[in-house]
Short mmCIF file of the N, C-alpha and C atoms (twelve columns), coordinates in Angstrom:
data_MODEL
# 
_entry.id   MODEL 
# 
loop_
_atom_site.group_PDB 
_atom_site.id 
_atom_site.type_symbol 
_atom_site.label_atom_id 
_atom_site.label_alt_id 
_atom_site.label_comp_id 
_atom_site.label_asym_id 
_atom_site.label_seq_id 
_atom_site.Cartn_x 
_atom_site.Cartn_y 
_atom_site.Cartn_z 
_atom_site.pdbx_PDB_model_num 
ATOM 1   N N  . GLN A 1   -21.909 -18.156 -65.852 1 
ATOM 2   C CA . GLN A 1   -21.813 -16.872 -65.166 1 
ATOM 3   C C  . GLN A 1   -23.049 -16.019 -65.527 1 
ATOM 4   N N  . VAL A 2   -23.723 -15.497 -64.474 1 
ATOM 5   C CA . VAL A 2   -24.871 -14.635 -64.678 1 
ATOM 6   C C  . VAL A 2   -24.402 -13.298 -65.216 1 
ATOM 7   N N  . GLN A 3   -25.059 -12.812 -66.276 1 
ATOM 8   C CA . GLN A 3   -24.612 -11.593 -66.917 1 
ATOM 9   C C  . GLN A 3   -25.787 -10.818 -67.508 1 
ATOM 10  N N  . LEU A 4   -25.708 -9.497  -67.472 1 
ATOM 11  C CA . LEU A 4   -26.681 -8.630  -68.116 1 
ATOM 12  C C  . LEU A 4   -25.949 -7.730  -69.102 1 
ATOM 13  N N  . VAL A 5   -26.538 -7.515  -70.263 1 
ATOM 14  C CA . VAL A 5   -25.951 -6.667  -71.285 1 
ATOM 15  C C  . VAL A 5   -26.981 -5.679  -71.782 1 
ATOM 16  N N  . GLU A 6   -26.659 -4.375  -71.667 1 
ATOM 17  C CA . GLU A 6   -27.545 -3.337  -72.147 1 
ATOM 18  C C  . GLU A 6   -27.120 -2.880  -73.540 1 
ATOM 19  N N  . SER A 7   -28.077 -2.349  -74.278 1 
ATOM 20  C CA . SER A 7   -27.790 -1.726  -75.564 1 
ATOM 21  C C  . SER A 7   -28.899 -0.728  -75.865 1 
ATOM 22  N N  . GLY A 8   -28.673 0.089   -76.911 1 
ATOM 23  C CA . GLY A 8   -29.717 1.011   -77.347 1 
ATOM 24  C C  . GLY A 8   -29.498 2.450   -77.015 1 
ATOM 25  N N  . GLY A 9   -28.450 2.763   -76.245 1 
ATOM 26  C CA . GLY A 9   -28.188 4.144   -75.930 1 
ATOM 27  C C  . GLY A 9   -27.717 4.926   -77.163 1 
ATOM 28  N N  . GLY A 10  -27.608 6.241   -76.999 1 
ATOM 29  C CA . GLY A 10  -27.137 7.053   -78.106 1 
ATOM 30  C C  . GLY A 10  -27.379 8.524   -77.857 1 
ATOM 31  N N  . LEU A 11  -27.207 9.305   -78.932 1 
ATOM 32  C CA . LEU A 11  -27.429 10.736  -78.898 1 
ATOM 33  C C  . LEU A 11  -28.792 11.046  -79.493 1 
ATOM 34  N N  . VAL A 12  -29.531 11.926  -78.844 1 
ATOM 35  C CA . VAL A 12  -30.853 12.275  -79.329 1 
ATOM 36  C C  . VAL A 12  -31.163 13.708  -78.946 1 
ATOM 37  N N  . GLN A 13  -31.948 14.374  -79.742 1 
ATOM 38  C CA . GLN A 13  -32.372 15.739  -79.429 1 
ATOM 39  C C  . GLN A 13  -33.559 15.725  -78.471 1 
ATOM 40  N N  . PRO A 14  -33.774 16.813  -77.759 1 
ATOM 41  C CA . PRO A 14  -34.948 16.894  -76.878 1 
ATOM 42  C C  . PRO A 14  -36.235 16.584  -77.648 1 
ATOM 43  N N  . GLY A 15  -37.085 15.810  -76.996 1 
ATOM 44  C CA . GLY A 15  -38.308 15.391  -77.661 1 
ATOM 45  C C  . GLY A 15  -38.185 14.068  -78.409 1 
ATOM 46  N N  . GLY A 16  -36.965 13.598  -78.548 1 
ATOM 47  C CA . GLY A 16  -36.728 12.344  -79.250 1 
ATOM 48  C C  . GLY A 16  -36.993 11.116  -78.400 1 
ATOM 49  N N  . SER A 17  -36.742 9.953   -79.006 1 
ATOM 50  C CA . SER A 17  -36.998 8.684   -78.343 1 
ATOM 51  C C  . SER A 17  -35.830 7.729   -78.509 1 
ATOM 52  N N  . LEU A 18  -35.693 6.855   -77.530 1 
ATOM 53  C CA . LEU A 18  -34.755 5.739   -77.604 1 
ATOM 54  C C  . LEU A 18  -35.384 4.529   -76.932 1 
ATOM 55  N N  . ARG A 19  -34.962 3.353   -77.346 1 
ATOM 56  C CA . ARG A 19  -35.390 2.137   -76.690 1 
ATOM 57  C C  . ARG A 19  -34.152 1.374   -76.217 1 
ATOM 58  N N  . LEU A 20  -34.059 1.206   -74.934 1 
ATOM 59  C CA . LEU A 20  -32.967 0.438   -74.362 1 
ATOM 60  C C  . LEU A 20  -33.366 -1.023  -74.205 1 
ATOM 61  N N  . SER A 21  -32.388 -1.891  -74.363 1 
ATOM 62  C CA . SER A 21  -32.616 -3.324  -74.213 1 
ATOM 63  C C  . SER A 21  -31.672 -3.894  -73.171 1 
ATOM 64  N N  . CYS A 22  -32.153 -4.907  -72.460 1 
ATOM 65  C CA . CYS A 22  -31.343 -5.590  -71.457 1 
ATOM 66  C C  . CYS A 22  -31.547 -7.089  -71.650 1 
ATOM 67  N N  . VAL A 23  -30.473 -7.786  -71.959 1 
ATOM 68  C CA . VAL A 23  -30.535 -9.225  -72.200 1 
ATOM 69  C C  . VAL A 23  -29.752 -9.949  -71.116 1 
ATOM 70  N N  . GLY A 24  -30.329 -11.005 -70.601 1 
ATOM 71  C CA . GLY A 24  -29.669 -11.781 -69.551 1 
ATOM 72  C C  . GLY A 24  -29.056 -13.050 -70.082 1 
ATOM 73  N N  . SER A 25  -27.931 -13.436 -69.494 1 
ATOM 74  C CA . SER A 25  -27.291 -14.703 -69.840 1 
ATOM 75  C C  . SER A 25  -27.226 -15.595 -68.609 1 
ATOM 76  N N  . ASN A 26  -27.552 -16.854 -68.813 1 
ATOM 77  C CA . ASN A 26  -27.432 -17.870 -67.767 1 
ATOM 78  C C  . ASN A 26  -28.394 -17.681 -66.592 1 
ATOM 79  N N  . PHE A 27  -29.457 -16.935 -66.808 1 
ATOM 80  C CA . PHE A 27  -30.531 -16.907 -65.823 1 
ATOM 81  C C  . PHE A 27  -31.787 -16.377 -66.504 1 
ATOM 82  N N  . ASP A 28  -32.930 -16.626 -65.870 1 
ATOM 83  C CA . ASP A 28  -34.220 -16.263 -66.458 1 
ATOM 84  C C  . ASP A 28  -34.650 -14.906 -65.969 1 
ATOM 85  N N  . LEU A 29  -34.650 -13.934 -66.877 1 
ATOM 86  C CA . LEU A 29  -35.065 -12.587 -66.499 1 
ATOM 87  C C  . LEU A 29  -36.503 -12.546 -66.002 1 
ATOM 88  N N  . ASP A 30  -37.298 -13.522 -66.381 1 
ATOM 89  C CA . ASP A 30  -38.701 -13.538 -66.011 1 
ATOM 90  C C  . ASP A 30  -38.904 -13.845 -64.535 1 
ATOM 91  N N  . THR A 31  -37.900 -14.360 -63.889 1 
ATOM 92  C CA . THR A 31  -38.024 -14.839 -62.510 1 
ATOM 93  C C  . THR A 31  -37.719 -13.760 -61.478 1 
ATOM 94  N N  . TYR A 32  -36.990 -12.734 -61.867 1 
ATOM 95  C CA . TYR A 32  -36.484 -11.744 -60.911 1 
ATOM 96  C C  . TYR A 32  -36.928 -10.327 -61.277 1 
ATOM 97  N N  . ALA A 33  -36.971 -9.475  -60.278 1 
ATOM 98  C CA . ALA A 33  -37.224 -8.071  -60.532 1 
ATOM 99  C C  . ALA A 33  -36.035 -7.492  -61.312 1 
ATOM 100 N N  . ILE A 34  -36.344 -6.783  -62.396 1 
ATOM 101 C CA . ILE A 34  -35.343 -6.158  -63.237 1 
ATOM 102 C C  . ILE A 34  -35.562 -4.654  -63.206 1 
ATOM 103 N N  . GLY A 35  -34.526 -3.940  -62.818 1 
ATOM 104 C CA . GLY A 35  -34.633 -2.501  -62.733 1 
ATOM 105 C C  . GLY A 35  -33.737 -1.794  -63.739 1 
ATOM 106 N N  . TRP A 36  -34.146 -0.581  -64.108 1 
ATOM 107 C CA . TRP A 36  -33.306 0.312   -64.880 1 
ATOM 108 C C  . TRP A 36  -32.897 1.467   -63.963 1 
ATOM 109 N N  . PHE A 37  -31.619 1.761   -63.982 1 
ATOM 110 C CA . PHE A 37  -31.067 2.845   -63.175 1 
ATOM 111 C C  . PHE A 37  -30.282 3.764   -64.100 1 
ATOM 112 N N  . ARG A 38  -30.064 4.990   -63.665 1 
ATOM 113 C CA . ARG A 38  -29.237 5.902   -64.433 1 
ATOM 114 C C  . ARG A 38  -28.366 6.718   -63.482 1 
ATOM 115 N N  . GLN A 39  -27.237 7.136   -64.043 1 
ATOM 116 C CA . GLN A 39  -26.323 7.976   -63.267 1 
ATOM 117 C C  . GLN A 39  -25.785 9.060   -64.166 1 
ATOM 118 N N  . ALA A 40  -26.031 10.299  -63.775 1 
ATOM 119 C CA . ALA A 40  -25.518 11.469  -64.483 1 
ATOM 120 C C  . ALA A 40  -24.196 11.900  -63.831 1 
ATOM 121 N N  . PRO A 41  -23.343 12.596  -64.565 1 
ATOM 122 C CA . PRO A 41  -22.075 13.043  -63.983 1 
ATOM 123 C C  . PRO A 41  -22.306 13.871  -62.712 1 
ATOM 124 N N  . GLY A 42  -21.594 13.506  -61.660 1 
ATOM 125 C CA . GLY A 42  -21.682 14.239  -60.410 1 
ATOM 126 C C  . GLY A 42  -22.935 13.964  -59.593 1 
ATOM 127 N N  . LYS A 43  -23.750 13.026  -60.034 1 
ATOM 128 C CA . LYS A 43  -24.983 12.704  -59.319 1 
ATOM 129 C C  . LYS A 43  -25.006 11.255  -58.889 1 
ATOM 130 N N  . GLU A 44  -25.856 10.979  -57.917 1 
ATOM 131 C CA . GLU A 44  -25.994 9.603   -57.458 1 
ATOM 132 C C  . GLU A 44  -26.827 8.783   -58.454 1 
ATOM 133 N N  . ARG A 45  -26.608 7.484   -58.418 1 
ATOM 134 C CA . ARG A 45  -27.415 6.598   -59.246 1 
ATOM 135 C C  . ARG A 45  -28.856 6.596   -58.753 1 
ATOM 136 N N  . GLU A 46  -29.801 6.670   -59.679 1 
ATOM 137 C CA . GLU A 46  -31.209 6.683   -59.272 1 
ATOM 138 C C  . GLU A 46  -32.010 5.642   -60.045 1 
ATOM 139 N N  . GLY A 47  -33.005 5.093   -59.373 1 
ATOM 140 C CA . GLY A 47  -33.861 4.109   -60.011 1 
ATOM 141 C C  . GLY A 47  -34.852 4.770   -60.941 1 
ATOM 142 N N  . VAL A 48  -34.909 4.323   -62.173 1 
ATOM 143 C CA . VAL A 48  -35.777 4.912   -63.189 1 
ATOM 144 C C  . VAL A 48  -37.052 4.093   -63.338 1 
ATOM 145 N N  . SER A 49  -36.917 2.777   -63.409 1 
ATOM 146 C CA . SER A 49  -38.076 1.926   -63.605 1 
ATOM 147 C C  . SER A 49  -37.720 0.503   -63.197 1 
ATOM 148 N N  . CYS A 50  -38.762 -0.302  -62.971 1 
ATOM 149 C CA . CYS A 50  -38.562 -1.685  -62.568 1 
ATOM 150 C C  . CYS A 50  -39.738 -2.514  -63.004 1 
ATOM 151 N N  . LEU A 51  -39.468 -3.811  -63.254 1 
ATOM 152 C CA . LEU A 51  -40.516 -4.745  -63.644 1 
ATOM 153 C C  . LEU A 51  -40.389 -5.994  -62.799 1 
ATOM 154 N N  . SER A 52  -41.519 -6.477  -62.287 1 
ATOM 155 C CA . SER A 52  -41.497 -7.634  -61.393 1 
ATOM 156 C C  . SER A 52  -42.711 -8.512  -61.647 1 
ATOM 157 N N  . ARG A 53  -42.622 -9.766  -61.235 1 
ATOM 158 C CA . ARG A 53  -43.795 -10.654 -61.282 1 
ATOM 159 C C  . ARG A 53  -44.651 -10.477 -60.035 1 
ATOM 160 N N  . ARG A 54  -44.144 -9.699  -59.073 1 
ATOM 161 C CA . ARG A 54  -44.893 -9.440  -57.831 1 
ATOM 162 C C  . ARG A 54  -45.571 -8.084  -57.928 1 
ATOM 163 N N  . ASP A 55  -46.561 -7.875  -57.077 1 
ATOM 164 C CA . ASP A 55  -47.247 -6.578  -57.030 1 
ATOM 165 C C  . ASP A 55  -46.463 -5.620  -56.155 1 
ATOM 166 N N  . PRO A 56  -46.360 -4.376  -56.515 1 
ATOM 167 C CA . PRO A 56  -46.792 -3.812  -57.796 1 
ATOM 168 C C  . PRO A 56  -45.861 -4.266  -58.935 1 
ATOM 169 N N  . PRO A 57  -46.377 -4.530  -60.091 1 
ATOM 170 C CA . PRO A 57  -45.561 -5.089  -61.164 1 
ATOM 171 C C  . PRO A 57  -44.590 -4.117  -61.808 1 
ATOM 172 N N  . THR A 58  -44.846 -2.835  -61.670 1 
ATOM 173 C CA . THR A 58  -43.920 -1.866  -62.250 1 
ATOM 174 C C  . THR A 58  -43.666 -0.704  -61.264 1 
ATOM 175 N N  . TYR A 59  -42.551 -0.069  -61.497 1 
ATOM 176 C CA . TYR A 59  -42.204 1.132   -60.746 1 
ATOM 177 C C  . TYR A 59  -41.631 2.144   -61.748 1 
ATOM 178 N N  . TYR A 60  -41.988 3.416   -61.564 1 
ATOM 179 C CA . TYR A 60  -41.421 4.466   -62.383 1 
ATOM 180 C C  . TYR A 60  -41.038 5.647   -61.501 1 
ATOM 181 N N  . LEU A 61  -39.907 6.221   -61.780 1 
ATOM 182 C CA . LEU A 61  -39.519 7.472   -61.146 1 
ATOM 183 C C  . LEU A 61  -40.510 8.549   -61.565 1 
ATOM 184 N N  . ASP A 62  -40.871 9.434   -60.644 1 
ATOM 185 C CA . ASP A 62  -41.914 10.416  -60.938 1 
ATOM 186 C C  . ASP A 62  -41.608 11.219  -62.215 1 
ATOM 187 N N  . SER A 63  -40.355 11.586  -62.405 1 
ATOM 188 C CA . SER A 63  -40.001 12.454  -63.523 1 
ATOM 189 C C  . SER A 63  -40.094 11.755  -64.876 1 
ATOM 190 N N  . VAL A 64  -40.249 10.439  -64.905 1 
ATOM 191 C CA . VAL A 64  -40.353 9.728   -66.194 1 
ATOM 192 C C  . VAL A 64  -41.728 9.151   -66.426 1 
ATOM 193 N N  . LYS A 65  -42.613 9.266   -65.468 1 
ATOM 194 C CA . LYS A 65  -43.966 8.721   -65.624 1 
ATOM 195 C C  . LYS A 65  -44.648 9.368   -66.836 1 
ATOM 196 N N  . GLY A 66  -45.292 8.540   -67.652 1 
ATOM 197 C CA . GLY A 66  -45.952 9.046   -68.840 1 
ATOM 198 C C  . GLY A 66  -45.037 9.168   -70.040 1 
ATOM 199 N N  . ARG A 67  -43.716 9.050   -69.823 1 
ATOM 200 C CA . ARG A 67  -42.750 9.149   -70.933 1 
ATOM 201 C C  . ARG A 67  -42.005 7.837   -71.173 1 
ATOM 202 N N  . PHE A 68  -41.710 7.094   -70.104 1 
ATOM 203 C CA . PHE A 68  -40.968 5.852   -70.204 1 
ATOM 204 C C  . PHE A 68  -41.915 4.691   -69.975 1 
ATOM 205 N N  . THR A 69  -41.626 3.573   -70.669 1 
ATOM 206 C CA . THR A 69  -42.397 2.339   -70.482 1 
ATOM 207 C C  . THR A 69  -41.452 1.156   -70.417 1 
ATOM 208 N N  . ILE A 70  -41.588 0.362   -69.367 1 
ATOM 209 C CA . ILE A 70  -40.779 -0.847  -69.239 1 
ATOM 210 C C  . ILE A 70  -41.622 -2.033  -69.678 1 
ATOM 211 N N  . SER A 71  -40.965 -2.996  -70.365 1 
ATOM 212 C CA . SER A 71  -41.704 -4.165  -70.838 1 
ATOM 213 C C  . SER A 71  -40.759 -5.356  -70.923 1 
ATOM 214 N N  . ARG A 72  -41.363 -6.524  -71.104 1 
ATOM 215 C CA . ARG A 72  -40.608 -7.761  -71.139 1 
ATOM 216 C C  . ARG A 72  -40.993 -8.559  -72.379 1 
ATOM 217 N N  . ASP A 73  -40.045 -9.129  -73.054 1 
ATOM 218 C CA . ASP A 73  -40.281 -10.094 -74.149 1 
ATOM 219 C C  . ASP A 73  -39.779 -11.431 -73.662 1 
ATOM 220 N N  . ARG A 74  -40.688 -12.300 -73.295 1 
ATOM 221 C CA . ARG A 74  -40.286 -13.587 -72.733 1 
ATOM 222 C C  . ARG A 74  -39.610 -14.469 -73.795 1 
ATOM 223 N N  . GLY A 75  -39.990 -14.283 -75.030 1 
ATOM 224 C CA . GLY A 75  -39.414 -15.118 -76.078 1 
ATOM 225 C C  . GLY A 75  -37.928 -14.874 -76.254 1 
ATOM 226 N N  . THR A 76  -37.520 -13.611 -76.214 1 
ATOM 227 C CA . THR A 76  -36.127 -13.259 -76.407 1 
ATOM 228 C C  . THR A 76  -35.418 -12.987 -75.091 1 
ATOM 229 N N  . LYS A 77  -36.134 -13.126 -73.971 1 
ATOM 230 C CA . LYS A 77  -35.547 -12.904 -72.643 1 
ATOM 231 C C  . LYS A 77  -34.910 -11.528 -72.571 1 
ATOM 232 N N  . THR A 78  -35.669 -10.530 -72.988 1 
ATOM 233 C CA . THR A 78  -35.184 -9.169  -73.051 1 
ATOM 234 C C  . THR A 78  -36.127 -8.248  -72.280 1 
ATOM 235 N N  . ILE A 79  -35.553 -7.315  -71.541 1 
ATOM 236 C CA . ILE A 79  -36.305 -6.248  -70.884 1 
ATOM 237 C C  . ILE A 79  -36.054 -4.965  -71.659 1 
ATOM 238 N N  . TYR A 80  -37.093 -4.257  -71.997 1 
ATOM 239 C CA . TYR A 80  -36.978 -3.010  -72.749 1 
ATOM 240 C C  . TYR A 80  -37.346 -1.823  -71.878 1 
ATOM 241 N N  . LEU A 81  -36.729 -0.694  -72.186 1 
ATOM 242 C CA . LEU A 81  -37.149 0.586   -71.626 1 
ATOM 243 C C  . LEU A 81  -37.357 1.545   -72.787 1 
ATOM 244 N N  . GLN A 82  -38.626 1.775   -73.122 1 
ATOM 245 C CA . GLN A 82  -38.950 2.720   -74.176 1 
ATOM 246 C C  . GLN A 82  -38.987 4.119   -73.566 1 
ATOM 247 N N  . MET A 83  -38.189 5.009   -74.122 1 
ATOM 248 C CA . MET A 83  -38.079 6.350   -73.579 1 
ATOM 249 C C  . MET A 83  -38.502 7.365   -74.631 1 
ATOM 250 N N  . ASN A 84  -39.590 8.066   -74.337 1 
ATOM 251 C CA . ASN A 84  -40.131 9.059   -75.276 1 
ATOM 252 C C  . ASN A 84  -40.028 10.451  -74.682 1 
ATOM 253 N N  . ASN A 85  -40.115 11.441  -75.553 1 
ATOM 254 C CA . ASN A 85  -40.091 12.834  -75.127 1 
ATOM 255 C C  . ASN A 85  -38.895 13.115  -74.183 1 
ATOM 256 N N  . LEU A 86  -37.741 12.696  -74.626 1 
ATOM 257 C CA . LEU A 86  -36.542 12.831  -73.794 1 
ATOM 258 C C  . LEU A 86  -36.158 14.292  -73.642 1 
ATOM 259 N N  . ASN A 87  -35.560 14.605  -72.503 1 
ATOM 260 C CA . ASN A 87  -35.063 15.953  -72.236 1 
ATOM 261 C C  . ASN A 87  -33.646 15.857  -71.685 1 
ATOM 262 N N  . PRO A 88  -32.912 16.972  -71.655 1 
ATOM 263 C CA . PRO A 88  -31.503 16.917  -71.230 1 
ATOM 264 C C  . PRO A 88  -31.302 16.316  -69.826 1 
ATOM 265 N N  . GLU A 89  -32.315 16.431  -68.964 1 
ATOM 266 C CA . GLU A 89  -32.199 15.877  -67.603 1 
ATOM 267 C C  . GLU A 89  -32.196 14.346  -67.622 1 
ATOM 268 N N  . ASP A 90  -32.532 13.728  -68.741 1 
ATOM 269 C CA . ASP A 90  -32.496 12.268  -68.861 1 
ATOM 270 C C  . ASP A 90  -31.110 11.763  -69.232 1 
ATOM 271 N N  . THR A 91  -30.183 12.653  -69.466 1 
ATOM 272 C CA . THR A 91  -28.824 12.257  -69.849 1 
ATOM 273 C C  . THR A 91  -28.136 11.505  -68.734 1 
ATOM 274 N N  . GLY A 92  -27.426 10.435  -69.090 1 
ATOM 275 C CA . GLY A 92  -26.678 9.665   -68.108 1 
ATOM 276 C C  . GLY A 92  -26.353 8.282   -68.633 1 
ATOM 277 N N  . ILE A 93  -25.646 7.523   -67.803 1 
ATOM 278 C CA . ILE A 93  -25.412 6.115   -68.136 1 
ATOM 279 C C  . ILE A 93  -26.565 5.312   -67.548 1 
ATOM 280 N N  . TYR A 94  -27.182 4.491   -68.374 1 
ATOM 281 C CA . TYR A 94  -28.310 3.693   -67.952 1 
ATOM 282 C C  . TYR A 94  -27.858 2.254   -67.761 1 
ATOM 283 N N  . TYR A 95  -28.217 1.705   -66.610 1 
ATOM 284 C CA . TYR A 95  -27.862 0.340   -66.247 1 
ATOM 285 C C  . TYR A 95  -29.125 -0.483  -66.013 1 
ATOM 286 N N  . CYS A 96  -29.081 -1.731  -66.417 1 
ATOM 287 C CA . CYS A 96  -30.130 -2.637  -65.953 1 
ATOM 288 C C  . CYS A 96  -29.518 -3.526  -64.860 1 
ATOM 289 N N  . ALA A 97  -30.375 -3.953  -63.958 1 
ATOM 290 C CA . ALA A 97  -29.906 -4.717  -62.818 1 
ATOM 291 C C  . ALA A 97  -30.987 -5.712  -62.419 1 
ATOM 292 N N  . ALA A 98  -30.564 -6.828  -61.899 1 
ATOM 293 C CA . ALA A 98  -31.481 -7.880  -61.466 1 
ATOM 294 C C  . ALA A 98  -31.346 -8.126  -59.965 1 
ATOM 295 N N  . ARG A 99  -32.493 -8.305  -59.349 1 
ATOM 296 C CA . ARG A 99  -32.512 -8.637  -57.918 1 
ATOM 297 C C  . ARG A 99  -32.619 -10.139 -57.800 1 
ATOM 298 N N  . THR A 100 -31.481 -10.811 -57.809 1 
ATOM 299 C CA . THR A 100 -31.457 -12.277 -57.881 1 
ATOM 300 C C  . THR A 100 -31.329 -12.950 -56.510 1 
ATOM 301 N N  . SER A 101 -31.514 -12.201 -55.437 1 
ATOM 302 C CA . SER A 101 -31.325 -12.813 -54.105 1 
ATOM 303 C C  . SER A 101 -32.415 -13.828 -53.796 1 
ATOM 304 N N  . TYR A 102 -33.612 -13.672 -54.418 1 
ATOM 305 C CA . TYR A 102 -34.649 -14.673 -54.252 1 
ATOM 306 C C  . TYR A 102 -35.548 -14.630 -55.483 1 
ATOM 307 N N  . GLU A 103 -36.203 -15.759 -55.781 1 
ATOM 308 C CA . GLU A 103 -37.053 -15.836 -56.953 1 
ATOM 309 C C  . GLU A 103 -38.319 -14.994 -56.774 1 
ATOM 310 N N  . TYR A 104 -38.801 -14.457 -57.883 1 
ATOM 311 C CA . TYR A 104 -39.984 -13.601 -57.895 1 
ATOM 312 C C  . TYR A 104 -39.800 -12.445 -56.915 1 
ATOM 313 N N  . SER A 105 -38.631 -11.835 -57.032 1 
ATOM 314 C CA . SER A 105 -38.320 -10.713 -56.166 1 
ATOM 315 C C  . SER A 105 -39.162 -9.500  -56.545 1 
ATOM 316 N N  . LYS A 106 -39.284 -8.588  -55.571 1 
ATOM 317 C CA . LYS A 106 -40.075 -7.380  -55.749 1 
ATOM 318 C C  . LYS A 106 -39.186 -6.236  -56.221 1 
ATOM 319 N N  . CYS A 107 -39.830 -5.284  -56.869 1 
ATOM 320 C CA . CYS A 107 -39.095 -4.098  -57.260 1 
ATOM 321 C C  . CYS A 107 -38.697 -3.289  -56.035 1 
ATOM 322 N N  . ALA A 108 -37.598 -2.574  -56.163 1 
ATOM 323 C CA . ALA A 108 -37.148 -1.635  -55.152 1 
ATOM 324 C C  . ALA A 108 -36.608 -0.400  -55.865 1 
ATOM 325 N N  . PRO A 109 -36.924 0.794   -55.387 1 
ATOM 326 C CA . PRO A 109 -36.470 2.005   -56.088 1 
ATOM 327 C C  . PRO A 109 -35.007 2.318   -55.908 1 
ATOM 328 N N  . ASN A 110 -34.379 1.752   -54.893 1 
ATOM 329 C CA . ASN A 110 -32.963 2.033   -54.666 1 
ATOM 330 C C  . ASN A 110 -32.108 0.882   -55.181 1 
ATOM 331 N N  . SER A 111 -30.843 1.137   -55.377 1 
ATOM 332 C CA . SER A 111 -29.968 0.168   -56.022 1 
ATOM 333 C C  . SER A 111 -29.475 -0.962  -55.115 1 
ATOM 334 N N  . THR A 112 -29.521 -0.774  -53.816 1 
ATOM 335 C CA . THR A 112 -28.907 -1.720  -52.891 1 
ATOM 336 C C  . THR A 112 -29.339 -3.159  -53.050 1 
ATOM 337 N N  . PRO A 113 -30.656 -3.439  -53.226 1 
ATOM 338 C CA . PRO A 113 -31.083 -4.853  -53.294 1 
ATOM 339 C C  . PRO A 113 -30.681 -5.576  -54.589 1 
ATOM 340 N N  . TYR A 114 -30.217 -4.870  -55.572 1 
ATOM 341 C CA . TYR A 114 -29.921 -5.487  -56.855 1 
ATOM 342 C C  . TYR A 114 -28.478 -5.973  -56.860 1 
ATOM 343 N N  . ASN A 115 -28.274 -7.216  -57.212 1 
ATOM 344 C CA . ASN A 115 -26.926 -7.779  -57.078 1 
ATOM 345 C C  . ASN A 115 -26.309 -8.236  -58.384 1 
ATOM 346 N N  . THR A 116 -26.989 -8.028  -59.495 1 
ATOM 347 C CA . THR A 116 -26.398 -8.322  -60.801 1 
ATOM 348 C C  . THR A 116 -26.621 -7.118  -61.696 1 
ATOM 349 N N  . TRP A 117 -25.507 -6.582  -62.221 1 
ATOM 350 C CA . TRP A 117 -25.563 -5.345  -62.978 1 
ATOM 351 C C  . TRP A 117 -24.945 -5.525  -64.367 1 
ATOM 352 N N  . GLY A 118 -25.486 -4.773  -65.333 1 
ATOM 353 C CA . GLY A 118 -24.865 -4.682  -66.630 1 
ATOM 354 C C  . GLY A 118 -23.787 -3.620  -66.644 1 
ATOM 355 N N  . GLN A 119 -23.176 -3.459  -67.792 1 
ATOM 356 C CA . GLN A 119 -22.052 -2.521  -67.919 1 
ATOM 357 C C  . GLN A 119 -22.507 -1.082  -68.206 1 
ATOM 358 N N  . GLY A 120 -23.744 -0.906  -68.570 1 
ATOM 359 C CA . GLY A 120 -24.300 0.435   -68.822 1 
ATOM 360 C C  . GLY A 120 -24.260 0.823   -70.280 1 
ATOM 361 N N  . THR A 121 -25.178 1.728   -70.639 1 
ATOM 362 C CA . THR A 121 -25.218 2.287   -71.971 1 
ATOM 363 C C  . THR A 121 -25.489 3.797   -71.846 1 
ATOM 364 N N  . GLN A 122 -24.748 4.576   -72.613 1 
ATOM 365 C CA . GLN A 122 -24.824 6.033   -72.496 1 
ATOM 366 C C  . GLN A 122 -26.021 6.596   -73.262 1 
ATOM 367 N N  . VAL A 123 -26.760 7.458   -72.592 1 
ATOM 368 C CA . VAL A 123 -27.842 8.216   -73.219 1 
ATOM 369 C C  . VAL A 123 -27.509 9.691   -73.083 1 
ATOM 370 N N  . THR A 124 -27.477 10.394  -74.205 1 
ATOM 371 C CA . THR A 124 -27.203 11.832  -74.194 1 
ATOM 372 C C  . THR A 124 -28.282 12.554  -74.946 1 
ATOM 373 N N  . VAL A 125 -28.926 13.491  -74.254 1 
ATOM 374 C CA . VAL A 125 -29.975 14.316  -74.865 1 
ATOM 375 C C  . VAL A 125 -29.428 15.733  -74.971 1 
ATOM 376 N N  . PHE A 126 -29.289 16.236  -76.174 1 
ATOM 377 C CA . PHE A 126 -28.661 17.542  -76.368 1 
ATOM 378 C C  . PHE A 126 -29.457 18.351  -77.382 1 
ATOM 379 N N  . SER A 127 -29.373 19.656  -77.243 1 
ATOM 380 C CA . SER A 127 -30.068 20.527  -78.187 1 
ATOM 381 C C  . SER A 127 -29.063 21.253  -79.071 1 
# 
C-alpha cells in the first residue's frame, strides 16, 4: 500500500524554525512530484511548496519564498520542508502529497492533481 507519513510539526514562537519530514512507503518519492500543502481553520487548503524531477524543479507560495526550503534525501527517501522565520499566518495542518498519476510528474500549485496524501502534522506559531 502506497503511504506518506509526515512528522516534525509543533509549537513555535514567531521567528522560530521547524523542519517537516515526509517519508514514503512502497513507492519511490524520487519519481513523482511531492508537494507540501497546509490548511488553517476555516480556510481552504493551499499549496506551499513542491519538488519535482521536471522543470521547474521547485514551487513556492509567494508568502513563503525566502523563508521555506524544500529538499530531498534520496538515501532515506525523505522530503523535507525547512521553515524559517515563521509567523502566525503559517499556522495550520501541513500535509505532504504525491502526484503518482504518472512518473516524473510535474509540480502543480493546487491540490487536485495529487492523489496520495499523508495524515498531516500540526504547525502552530504563537506569541
